[in-house]
Coordinates of C-alpha atoms and ligand atoms in Angstrom, one line a residue:
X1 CA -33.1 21.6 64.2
X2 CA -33.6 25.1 64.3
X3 CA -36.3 25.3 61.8
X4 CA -38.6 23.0 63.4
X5 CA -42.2 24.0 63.7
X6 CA -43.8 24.5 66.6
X7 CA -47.3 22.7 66.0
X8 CA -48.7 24.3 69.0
X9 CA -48.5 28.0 67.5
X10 CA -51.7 28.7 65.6
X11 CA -49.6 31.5 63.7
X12 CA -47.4 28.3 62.5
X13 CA -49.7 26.5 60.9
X14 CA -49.5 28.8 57.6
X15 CA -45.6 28.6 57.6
X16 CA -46.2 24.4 57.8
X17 CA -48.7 24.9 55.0
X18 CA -46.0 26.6 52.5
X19 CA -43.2 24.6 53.6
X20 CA -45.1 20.9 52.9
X21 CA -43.1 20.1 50.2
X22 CA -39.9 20.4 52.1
X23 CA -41.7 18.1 54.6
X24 CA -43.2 15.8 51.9
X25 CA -39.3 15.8 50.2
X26 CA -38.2 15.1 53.9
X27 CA -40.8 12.1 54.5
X28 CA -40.2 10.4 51.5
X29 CA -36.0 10.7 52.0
X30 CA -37.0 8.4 55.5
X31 CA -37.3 4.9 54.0
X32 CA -34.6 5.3 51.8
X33 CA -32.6 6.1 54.2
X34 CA -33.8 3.6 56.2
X35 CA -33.6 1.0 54.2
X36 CA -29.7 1.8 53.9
X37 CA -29.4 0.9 57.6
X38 CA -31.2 -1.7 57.4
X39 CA -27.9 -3.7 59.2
X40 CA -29.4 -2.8 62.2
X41 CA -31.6 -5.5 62.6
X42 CA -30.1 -8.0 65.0
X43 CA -32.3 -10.5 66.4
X44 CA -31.8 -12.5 69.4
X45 CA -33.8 -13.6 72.5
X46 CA -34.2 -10.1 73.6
X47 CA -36.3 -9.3 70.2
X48 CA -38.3 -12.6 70.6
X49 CA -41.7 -11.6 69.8
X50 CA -43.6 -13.4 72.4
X51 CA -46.7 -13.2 75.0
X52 CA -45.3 -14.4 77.7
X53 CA -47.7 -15.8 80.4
X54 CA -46.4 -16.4 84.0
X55 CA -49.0 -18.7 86.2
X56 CA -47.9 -18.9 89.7
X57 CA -49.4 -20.9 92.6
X58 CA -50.6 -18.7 95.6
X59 CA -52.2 -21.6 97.2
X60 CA -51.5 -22.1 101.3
X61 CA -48.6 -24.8 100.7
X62 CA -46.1 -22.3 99.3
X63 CA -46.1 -19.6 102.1
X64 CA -45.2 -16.1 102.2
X65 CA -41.4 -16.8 102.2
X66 CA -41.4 -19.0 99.3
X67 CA -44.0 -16.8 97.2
X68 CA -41.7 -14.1 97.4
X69 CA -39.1 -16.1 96.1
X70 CA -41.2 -17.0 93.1
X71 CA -41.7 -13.2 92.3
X72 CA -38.2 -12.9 92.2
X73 CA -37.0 -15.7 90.5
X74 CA -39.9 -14.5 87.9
X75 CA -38.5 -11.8 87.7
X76 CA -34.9 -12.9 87.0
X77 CA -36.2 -15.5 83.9
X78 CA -37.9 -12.6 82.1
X79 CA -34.5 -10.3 82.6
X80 CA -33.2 -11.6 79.2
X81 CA -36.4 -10.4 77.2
X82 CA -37.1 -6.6 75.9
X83 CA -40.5 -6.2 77.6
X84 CA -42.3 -3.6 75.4
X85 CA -45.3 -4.2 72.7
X86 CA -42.6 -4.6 69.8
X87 CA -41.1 -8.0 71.4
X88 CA -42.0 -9.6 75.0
X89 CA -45.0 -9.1 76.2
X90 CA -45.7 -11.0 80.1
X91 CA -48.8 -11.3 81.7
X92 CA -48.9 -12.8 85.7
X93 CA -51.9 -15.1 86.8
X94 CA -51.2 -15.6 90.3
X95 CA -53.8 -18.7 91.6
X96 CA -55.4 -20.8 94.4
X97 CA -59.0 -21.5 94.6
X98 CA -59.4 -18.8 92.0
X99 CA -57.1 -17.3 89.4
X100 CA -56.2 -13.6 90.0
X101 CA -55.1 -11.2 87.1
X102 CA -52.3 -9.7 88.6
X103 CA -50.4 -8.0 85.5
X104 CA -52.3 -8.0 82.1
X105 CA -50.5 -9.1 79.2
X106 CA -48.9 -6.1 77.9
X107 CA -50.1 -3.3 80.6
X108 CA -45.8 -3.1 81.5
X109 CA -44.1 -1.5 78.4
X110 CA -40.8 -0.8 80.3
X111 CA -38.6 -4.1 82.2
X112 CA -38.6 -1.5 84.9
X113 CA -42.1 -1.4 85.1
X114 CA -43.1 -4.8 85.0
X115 CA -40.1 -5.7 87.7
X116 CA -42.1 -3.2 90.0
X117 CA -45.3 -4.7 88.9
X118 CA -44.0 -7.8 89.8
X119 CA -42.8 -6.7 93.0
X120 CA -46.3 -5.4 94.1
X121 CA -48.2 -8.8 93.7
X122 CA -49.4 -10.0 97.4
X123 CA -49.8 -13.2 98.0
X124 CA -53.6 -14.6 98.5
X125 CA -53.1 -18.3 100.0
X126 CA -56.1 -20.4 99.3
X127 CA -56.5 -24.4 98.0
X128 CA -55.1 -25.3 94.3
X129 CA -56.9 -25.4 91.3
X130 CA -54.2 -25.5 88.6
X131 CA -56.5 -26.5 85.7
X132 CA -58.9 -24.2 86.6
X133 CA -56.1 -21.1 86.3
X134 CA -54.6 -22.7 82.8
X135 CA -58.1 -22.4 81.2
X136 CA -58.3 -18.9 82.6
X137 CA -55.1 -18.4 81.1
X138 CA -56.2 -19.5 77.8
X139 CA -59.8 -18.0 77.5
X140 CA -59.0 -14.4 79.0
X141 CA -55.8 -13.6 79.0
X142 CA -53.3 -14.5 75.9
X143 CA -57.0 -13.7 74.1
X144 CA -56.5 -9.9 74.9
X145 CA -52.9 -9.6 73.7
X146 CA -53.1 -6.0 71.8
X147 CA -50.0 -6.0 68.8
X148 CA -49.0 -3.7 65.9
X149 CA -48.2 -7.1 64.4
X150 CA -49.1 -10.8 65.2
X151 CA -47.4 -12.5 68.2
X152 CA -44.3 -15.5 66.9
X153 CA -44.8 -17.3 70.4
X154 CA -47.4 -17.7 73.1
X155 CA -45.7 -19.4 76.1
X156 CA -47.0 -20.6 79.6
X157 CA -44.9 -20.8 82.7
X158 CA -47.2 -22.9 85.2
X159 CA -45.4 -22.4 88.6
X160 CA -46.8 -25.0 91.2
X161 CA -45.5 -26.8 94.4
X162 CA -49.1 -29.2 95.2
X163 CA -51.6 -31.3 93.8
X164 CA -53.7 -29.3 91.8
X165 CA -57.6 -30.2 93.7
X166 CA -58.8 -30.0 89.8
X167 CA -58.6 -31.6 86.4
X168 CA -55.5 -30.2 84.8
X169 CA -56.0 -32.2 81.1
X170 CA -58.7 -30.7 79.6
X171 CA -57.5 -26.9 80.2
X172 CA -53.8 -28.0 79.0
X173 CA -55.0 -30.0 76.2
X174 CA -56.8 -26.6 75.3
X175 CA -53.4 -24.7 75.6
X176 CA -52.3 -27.0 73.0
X177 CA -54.7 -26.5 70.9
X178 CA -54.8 -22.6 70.7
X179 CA -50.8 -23.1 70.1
X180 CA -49.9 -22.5 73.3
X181 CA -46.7 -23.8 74.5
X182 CA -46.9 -25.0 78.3
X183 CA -43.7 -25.3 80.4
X184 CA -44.5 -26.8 83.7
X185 CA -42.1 -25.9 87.1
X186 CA -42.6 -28.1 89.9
X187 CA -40.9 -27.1 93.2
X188 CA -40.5 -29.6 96.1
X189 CA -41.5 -33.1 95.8
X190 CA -45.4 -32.7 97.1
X191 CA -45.6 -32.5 93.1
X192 CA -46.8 -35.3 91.2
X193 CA -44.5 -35.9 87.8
X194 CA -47.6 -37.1 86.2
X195 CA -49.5 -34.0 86.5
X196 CA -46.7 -31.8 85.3
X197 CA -46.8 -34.0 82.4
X198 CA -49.7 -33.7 81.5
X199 CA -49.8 -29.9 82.1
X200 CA -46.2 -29.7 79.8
X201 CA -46.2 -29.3 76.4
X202 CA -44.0 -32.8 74.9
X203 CA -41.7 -33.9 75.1
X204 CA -41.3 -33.6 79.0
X205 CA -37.6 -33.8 79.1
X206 CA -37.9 -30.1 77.8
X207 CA -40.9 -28.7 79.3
X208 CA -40.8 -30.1 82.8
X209 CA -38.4 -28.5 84.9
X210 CA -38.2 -29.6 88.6
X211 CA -36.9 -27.4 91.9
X212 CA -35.9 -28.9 95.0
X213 CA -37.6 -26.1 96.9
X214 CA -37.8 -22.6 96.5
X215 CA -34.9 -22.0 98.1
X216 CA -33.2 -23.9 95.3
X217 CA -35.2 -22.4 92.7
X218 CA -32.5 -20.1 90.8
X219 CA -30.2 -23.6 90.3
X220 CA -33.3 -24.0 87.6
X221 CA -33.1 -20.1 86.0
X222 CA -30.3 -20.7 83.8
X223 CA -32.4 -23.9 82.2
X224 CA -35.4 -22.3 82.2
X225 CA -33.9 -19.3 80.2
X226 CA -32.3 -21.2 77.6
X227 CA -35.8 -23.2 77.2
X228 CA -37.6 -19.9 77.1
X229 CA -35.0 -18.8 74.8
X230 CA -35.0 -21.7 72.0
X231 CA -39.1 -21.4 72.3
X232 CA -38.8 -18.1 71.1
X233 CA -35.4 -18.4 68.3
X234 CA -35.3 -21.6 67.6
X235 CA -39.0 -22.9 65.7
X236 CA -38.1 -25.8 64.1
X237 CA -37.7 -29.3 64.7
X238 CA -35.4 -31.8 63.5
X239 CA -36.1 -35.8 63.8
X240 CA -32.8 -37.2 65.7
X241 CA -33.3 -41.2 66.5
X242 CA -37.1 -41.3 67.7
X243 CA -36.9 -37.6 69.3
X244 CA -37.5 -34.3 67.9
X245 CA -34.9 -31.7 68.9
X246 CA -35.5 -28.2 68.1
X247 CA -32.6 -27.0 66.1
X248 CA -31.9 -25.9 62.6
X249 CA -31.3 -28.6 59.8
X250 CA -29.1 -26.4 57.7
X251 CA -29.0 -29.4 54.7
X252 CA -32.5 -28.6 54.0
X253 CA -32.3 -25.2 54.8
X254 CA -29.3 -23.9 53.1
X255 CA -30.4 -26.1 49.8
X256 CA -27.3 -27.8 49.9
X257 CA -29.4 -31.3 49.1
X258 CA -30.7 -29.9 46.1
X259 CA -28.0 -27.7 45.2
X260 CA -24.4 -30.4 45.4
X261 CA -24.4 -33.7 44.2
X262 CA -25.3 -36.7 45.8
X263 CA -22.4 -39.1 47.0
X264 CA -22.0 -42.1 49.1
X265 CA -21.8 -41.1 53.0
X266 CA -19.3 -41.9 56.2
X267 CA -21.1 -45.8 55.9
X268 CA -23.5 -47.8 53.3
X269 CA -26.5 -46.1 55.5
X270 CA -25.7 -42.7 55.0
X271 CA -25.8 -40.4 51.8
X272 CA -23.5 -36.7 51.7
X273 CA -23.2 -34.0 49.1
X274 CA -20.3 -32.8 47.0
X275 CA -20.2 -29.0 46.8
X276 CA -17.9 -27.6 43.7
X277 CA -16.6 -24.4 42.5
X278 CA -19.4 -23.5 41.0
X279 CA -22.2 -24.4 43.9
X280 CA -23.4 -21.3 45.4
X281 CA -24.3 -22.1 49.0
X282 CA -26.1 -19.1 50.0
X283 CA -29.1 -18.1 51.8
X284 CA -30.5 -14.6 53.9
X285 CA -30.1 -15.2 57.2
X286 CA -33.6 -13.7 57.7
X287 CA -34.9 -17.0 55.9
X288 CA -32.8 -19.6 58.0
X289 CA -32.1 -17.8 61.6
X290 CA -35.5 -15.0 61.4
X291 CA -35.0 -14.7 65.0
X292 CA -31.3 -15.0 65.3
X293 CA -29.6 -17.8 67.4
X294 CA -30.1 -18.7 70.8
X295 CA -27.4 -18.0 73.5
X296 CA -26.5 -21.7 73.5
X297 CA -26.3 -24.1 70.5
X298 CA -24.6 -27.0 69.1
X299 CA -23.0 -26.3 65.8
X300 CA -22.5 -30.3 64.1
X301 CA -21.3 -30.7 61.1
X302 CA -20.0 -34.0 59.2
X303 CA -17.5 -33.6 56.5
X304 CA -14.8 -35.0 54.2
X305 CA -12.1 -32.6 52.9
X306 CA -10.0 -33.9 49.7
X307 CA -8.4 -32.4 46.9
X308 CA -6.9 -28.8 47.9
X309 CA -9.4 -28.4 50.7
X310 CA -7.8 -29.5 53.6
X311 CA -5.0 -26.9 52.4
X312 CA -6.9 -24.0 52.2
X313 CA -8.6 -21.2 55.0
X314 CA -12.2 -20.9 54.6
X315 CA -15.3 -20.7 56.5
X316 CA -17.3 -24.0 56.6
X317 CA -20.0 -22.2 58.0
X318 CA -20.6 -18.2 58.3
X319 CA -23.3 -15.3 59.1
X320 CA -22.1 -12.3 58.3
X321 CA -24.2 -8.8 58.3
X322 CA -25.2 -6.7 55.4
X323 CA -21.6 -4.7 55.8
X324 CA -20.0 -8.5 55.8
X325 CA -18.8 -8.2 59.2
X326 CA -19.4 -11.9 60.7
X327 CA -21.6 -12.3 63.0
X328 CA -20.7 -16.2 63.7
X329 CA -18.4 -18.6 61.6
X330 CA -16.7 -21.9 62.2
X331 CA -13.7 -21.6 59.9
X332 CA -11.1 -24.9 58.9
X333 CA -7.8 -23.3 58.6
X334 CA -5.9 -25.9 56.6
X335 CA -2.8 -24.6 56.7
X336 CA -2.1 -24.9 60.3
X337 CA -4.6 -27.8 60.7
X338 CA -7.0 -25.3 63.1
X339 CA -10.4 -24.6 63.9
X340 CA -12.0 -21.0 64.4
X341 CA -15.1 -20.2 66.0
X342 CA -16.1 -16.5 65.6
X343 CA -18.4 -14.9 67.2
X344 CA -20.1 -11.4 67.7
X345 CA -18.5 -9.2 71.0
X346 CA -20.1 -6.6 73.3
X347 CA -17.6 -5.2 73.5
X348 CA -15.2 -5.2 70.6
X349 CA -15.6 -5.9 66.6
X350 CA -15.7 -9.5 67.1
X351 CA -14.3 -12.1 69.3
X352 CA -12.2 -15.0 67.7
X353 CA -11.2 -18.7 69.5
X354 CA -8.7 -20.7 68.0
X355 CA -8.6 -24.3 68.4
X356 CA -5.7 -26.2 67.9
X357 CA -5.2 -30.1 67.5
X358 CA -7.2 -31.0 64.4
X359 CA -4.6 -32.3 62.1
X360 CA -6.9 -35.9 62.0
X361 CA -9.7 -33.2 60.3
X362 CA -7.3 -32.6 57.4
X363 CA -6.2 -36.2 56.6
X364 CA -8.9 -37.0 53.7
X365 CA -11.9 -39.4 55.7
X366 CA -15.0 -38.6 57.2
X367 CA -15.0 -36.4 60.5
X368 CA -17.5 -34.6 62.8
X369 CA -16.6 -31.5 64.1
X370 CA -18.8 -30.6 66.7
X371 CA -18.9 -26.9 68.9
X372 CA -20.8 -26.4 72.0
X373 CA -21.4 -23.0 72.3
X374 CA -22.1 -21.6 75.5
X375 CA -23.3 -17.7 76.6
X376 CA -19.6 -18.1 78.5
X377 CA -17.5 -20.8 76.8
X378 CA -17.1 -22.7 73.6
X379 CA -15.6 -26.2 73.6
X380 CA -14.6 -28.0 70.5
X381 CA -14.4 -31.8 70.0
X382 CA -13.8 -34.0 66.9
X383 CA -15.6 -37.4 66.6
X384 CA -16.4 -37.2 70.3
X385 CA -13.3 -36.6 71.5
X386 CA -13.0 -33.2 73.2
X387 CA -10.3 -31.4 71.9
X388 CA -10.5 -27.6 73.9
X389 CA -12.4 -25.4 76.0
X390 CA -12.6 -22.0 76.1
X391 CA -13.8 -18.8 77.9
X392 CA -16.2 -16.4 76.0
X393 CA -16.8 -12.7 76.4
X394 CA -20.3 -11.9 76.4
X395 CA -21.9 -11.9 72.8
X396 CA -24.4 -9.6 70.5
X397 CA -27.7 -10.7 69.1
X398 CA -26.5 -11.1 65.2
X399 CA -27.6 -9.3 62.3
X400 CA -30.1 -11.0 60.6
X401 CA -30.4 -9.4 57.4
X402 CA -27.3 -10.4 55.7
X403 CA -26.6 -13.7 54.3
X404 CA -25.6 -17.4 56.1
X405 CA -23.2 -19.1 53.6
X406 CA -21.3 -22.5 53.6
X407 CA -18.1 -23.7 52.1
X408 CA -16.6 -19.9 51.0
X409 CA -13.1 -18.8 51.1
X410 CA -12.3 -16.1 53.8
X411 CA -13.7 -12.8 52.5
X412 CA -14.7 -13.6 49.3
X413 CA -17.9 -16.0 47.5
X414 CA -15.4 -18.1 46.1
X415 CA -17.0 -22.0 47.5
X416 CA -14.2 -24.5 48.2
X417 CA -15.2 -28.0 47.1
X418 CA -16.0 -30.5 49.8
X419 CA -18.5 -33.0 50.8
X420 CA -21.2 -32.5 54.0
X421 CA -23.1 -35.2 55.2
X422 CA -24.3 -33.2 58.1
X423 CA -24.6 -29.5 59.0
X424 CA -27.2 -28.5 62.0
X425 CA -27.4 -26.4 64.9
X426 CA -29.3 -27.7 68.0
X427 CA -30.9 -25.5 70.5
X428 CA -30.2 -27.5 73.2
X429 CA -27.2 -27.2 74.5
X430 CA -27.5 -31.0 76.0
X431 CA -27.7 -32.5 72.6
X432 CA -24.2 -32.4 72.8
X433 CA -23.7 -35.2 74.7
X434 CA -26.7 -37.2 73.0
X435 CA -25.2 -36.4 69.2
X436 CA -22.4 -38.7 68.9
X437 CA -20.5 -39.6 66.3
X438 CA -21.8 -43.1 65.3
X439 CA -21.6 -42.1 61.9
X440 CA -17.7 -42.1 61.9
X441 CA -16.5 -45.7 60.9
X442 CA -13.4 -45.0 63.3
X443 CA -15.6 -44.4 66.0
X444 CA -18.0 -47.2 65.5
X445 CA -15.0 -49.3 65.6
X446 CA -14.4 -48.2 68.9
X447 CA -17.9 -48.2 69.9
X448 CA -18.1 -52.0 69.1
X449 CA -14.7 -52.9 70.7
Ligands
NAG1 C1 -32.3 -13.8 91.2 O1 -31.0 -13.3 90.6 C2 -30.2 -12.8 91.6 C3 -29.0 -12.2 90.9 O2 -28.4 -13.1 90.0 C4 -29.8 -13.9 92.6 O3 -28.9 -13.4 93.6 C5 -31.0 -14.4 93.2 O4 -30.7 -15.5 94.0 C6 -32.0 -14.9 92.2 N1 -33.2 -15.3 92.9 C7 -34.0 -16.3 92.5 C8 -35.1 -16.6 93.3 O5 -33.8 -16.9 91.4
NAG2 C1 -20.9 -28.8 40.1 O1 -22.0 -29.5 40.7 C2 -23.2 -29.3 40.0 C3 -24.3 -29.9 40.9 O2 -24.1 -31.3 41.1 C4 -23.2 -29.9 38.6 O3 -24.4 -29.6 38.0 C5 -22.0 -29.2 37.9 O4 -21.9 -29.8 36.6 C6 -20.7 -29.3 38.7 N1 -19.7 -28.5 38.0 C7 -18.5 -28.9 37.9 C8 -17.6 -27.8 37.3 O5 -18.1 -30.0 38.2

């Protein structure tokens, strides 16, 4: 701008003076006009606001080979974060007899910087005290974490290959208790499960992750991201059998049990929900994804469609953005018996899969349709049965401050009326195979065969 002051000029300092109330006019214009973008909030992993804390063995049993290895694979696990003071934050504690503060939590504001930062750690050698490092961990380093605003997630990567020579229970239990969430990594089999156990946050199945060797390491990265990923995007916890799986339990949180009316479900144990014309099932997607989805989920839902439902196009589930543009939807398409998954696109508008061969999802009974979406594929089955799978182009983080609605005509708030037993989105990409569809009489018929 050309009329931009030049605050180093004492001479200037009048002509700021007279013109304040063209900067005042200016200053208060800002947060309106903010406010009128505010569709560019998209949350994903990347925006995860976390303080990340990596705590890698340096003892003598790993070696300089293999602790190089650990840098990098490190390094390659934090790649899907924005490191700056706004989201990610990562500290390293690299430990044998002693732990060492090699990066403070927060000193890299740049991934550049903290990749070089990482780069630059030498490796000490030296016996193992694990416990003793976790407790350092928790008393001086996610202590000192310096934010505009408070941390979502503190998370604990405990890297080890041996026995630790100390108690690790005490210092974990600690980590607990200060919310910390502790992932332990063992690599090579000198590693006791037991300890990592106790080191891991529960349930083990998802915080104990195991490497053959270092070498073999990066076969673990993709798991670990997702894990690191669903710590930070995925908060809640949703009661499946006797296990807790992080996901979203989109009855409860799109108010569709106190919203439609109660019916009897799938079989005498279960109970669904009739949505009508006139149930509104709408909620901001700020309330029911705050830190958007996570790069793999498991979109479940359980449904009957009667009436003129399973003739119509509409969009079971959608997320759309503040300009209505969708960010995700699962939409029936009753007219050619079809399934649509839409997602967001890195490079286009949007990217669209159609799945054919769900006529049995139009016929009037109970049916789960079921989507396993995947940073590279999406595969679509109905009542276990896998019906297609298909390639994905990279996606977006979605806007989050739009709305998330269920049951409503293509491009328009008009709800179809149907009945949902079940509508959730699991984290983990493994509950696909664990969520079954026991709750479909044709399929307990089967089952019991
Ligand atoms: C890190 O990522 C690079 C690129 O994907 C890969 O070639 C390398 O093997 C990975 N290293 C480790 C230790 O995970
Ligand atoms: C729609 O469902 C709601 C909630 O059960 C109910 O109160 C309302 O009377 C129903 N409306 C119609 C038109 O059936």
């Amino acid at each position: 701008m050309a009329w931009r002051l030049d605050w180093s000029k004492e001479t200037n300092i009048l002509t700021a003076m007279l013109l304040w109330p063209v900067w005042s006019l200016i200053l208060l214009l800002i947060p309106v006009d903010a406010a009128d973008k505010g569709d560019d909030v998209r949350a994903g992993c990347s925006t995860a606001v976390n303080d990340l804390v990596y705590i890698v063995d340096g003892s003598w049993s790993v070696g300089f080979a293999d602790f190089e290895t650990a840098k990098q694979w490190l390094i390659n696990i934090t790649s899907q974060f924005d490191i700056s003071s706004h989201y990610t934050q990562v500290a390293v504690i690299q430990y044998s007899d002693n732990p060492r503060l090699e990066i403070p939590l927060g000193k890299q504001q740049s991934a550049a910087d903290l990749i070089r930062a990482i780069k630059g750690i030498t490796y000490m050698g030296g016996n193992t005290q694990t416990g003793r490092a976790i407790r350092f961990a928790v008393d001086h380093v996610f202590s000192t974490s310096q934010r505009a605003s408070p941390v979502k997630n503190r998370i604990a990567v405990v890297v080890t290959d041996g026995k630790s020579q100390d108690d690790i229970v005490d210092s974990s239990m600690e980590a607990r208790a200060q919310s910390i969430t502790v992932f332990a990594v063992g690599v090579g089999d000198e590693i006791a499960n037991s300890e990592l156990v106790s080191i891991a946050n529960k349930p083990s199945t998802a915080y104990v992750l195991y490497a053959e060797d270092y070498t073999t390491i990066d076969r673990i990265r993709d798991s670990m991201e997702q894990k690191l990923c669903e710590e930070s995007v995925c908060p809640t916890r949703i009661p499946v059998a006797s296990r807790d799986e992080k996901g979203f339990e989109l009855m409860v949180g799109m108010n569709i049990e106190t919203k439609a009316k109660k019916i009897p479900g799938s079989l005498v144990s279960q109970t669904a929900f009739a949505l009508n014309t006139s149930t509104d099932i709408t909620e901001k997607t700020s309330e029911i994804f705050p830190e958007g989805l996570p790069p793999s989920y498991v979109f479940v839902a359980t449904i009957r469609l009667k009436g003129i439902a399973p003739t119509l196009n509409f969009d079971l589930w959608r997320v759309l953005s503040k300009k209505k543009e969708i960010q995700a939807a699962v939409t029936l398409n009753g007219k050619d018996k079809s399934v649509t998954f839409t997602t967001t696109s890195v490079s286009k508008r949007e990217q669209r899969i159609v799945f054919q061969g769900f006529q049995a999802l139009y016929d009037g009974m109970w049916h789960q349709l079921k989507l396993l979406v995947r940073p590279s594929q999406v595969t679509s089955f109905l009542d276990d049965q896998q019906i297609q799978e298909v390639l994905l182009e990279p996606a977006e983080p979605i806007y989050i401050n739009g709305k998330t609605q269920v049951a409503k005509r293509r491009g328009t708030d008009v709800t179809v009326p149907m009945e949902i037993q079940k509508l959730r989105l699991y984290c983990d990409p493994h509950q696909s195979e664990k969520e079954t569809a026991c709750e479909i009489f044709s399929v307990v018929k089967t089952f019991n065969l």
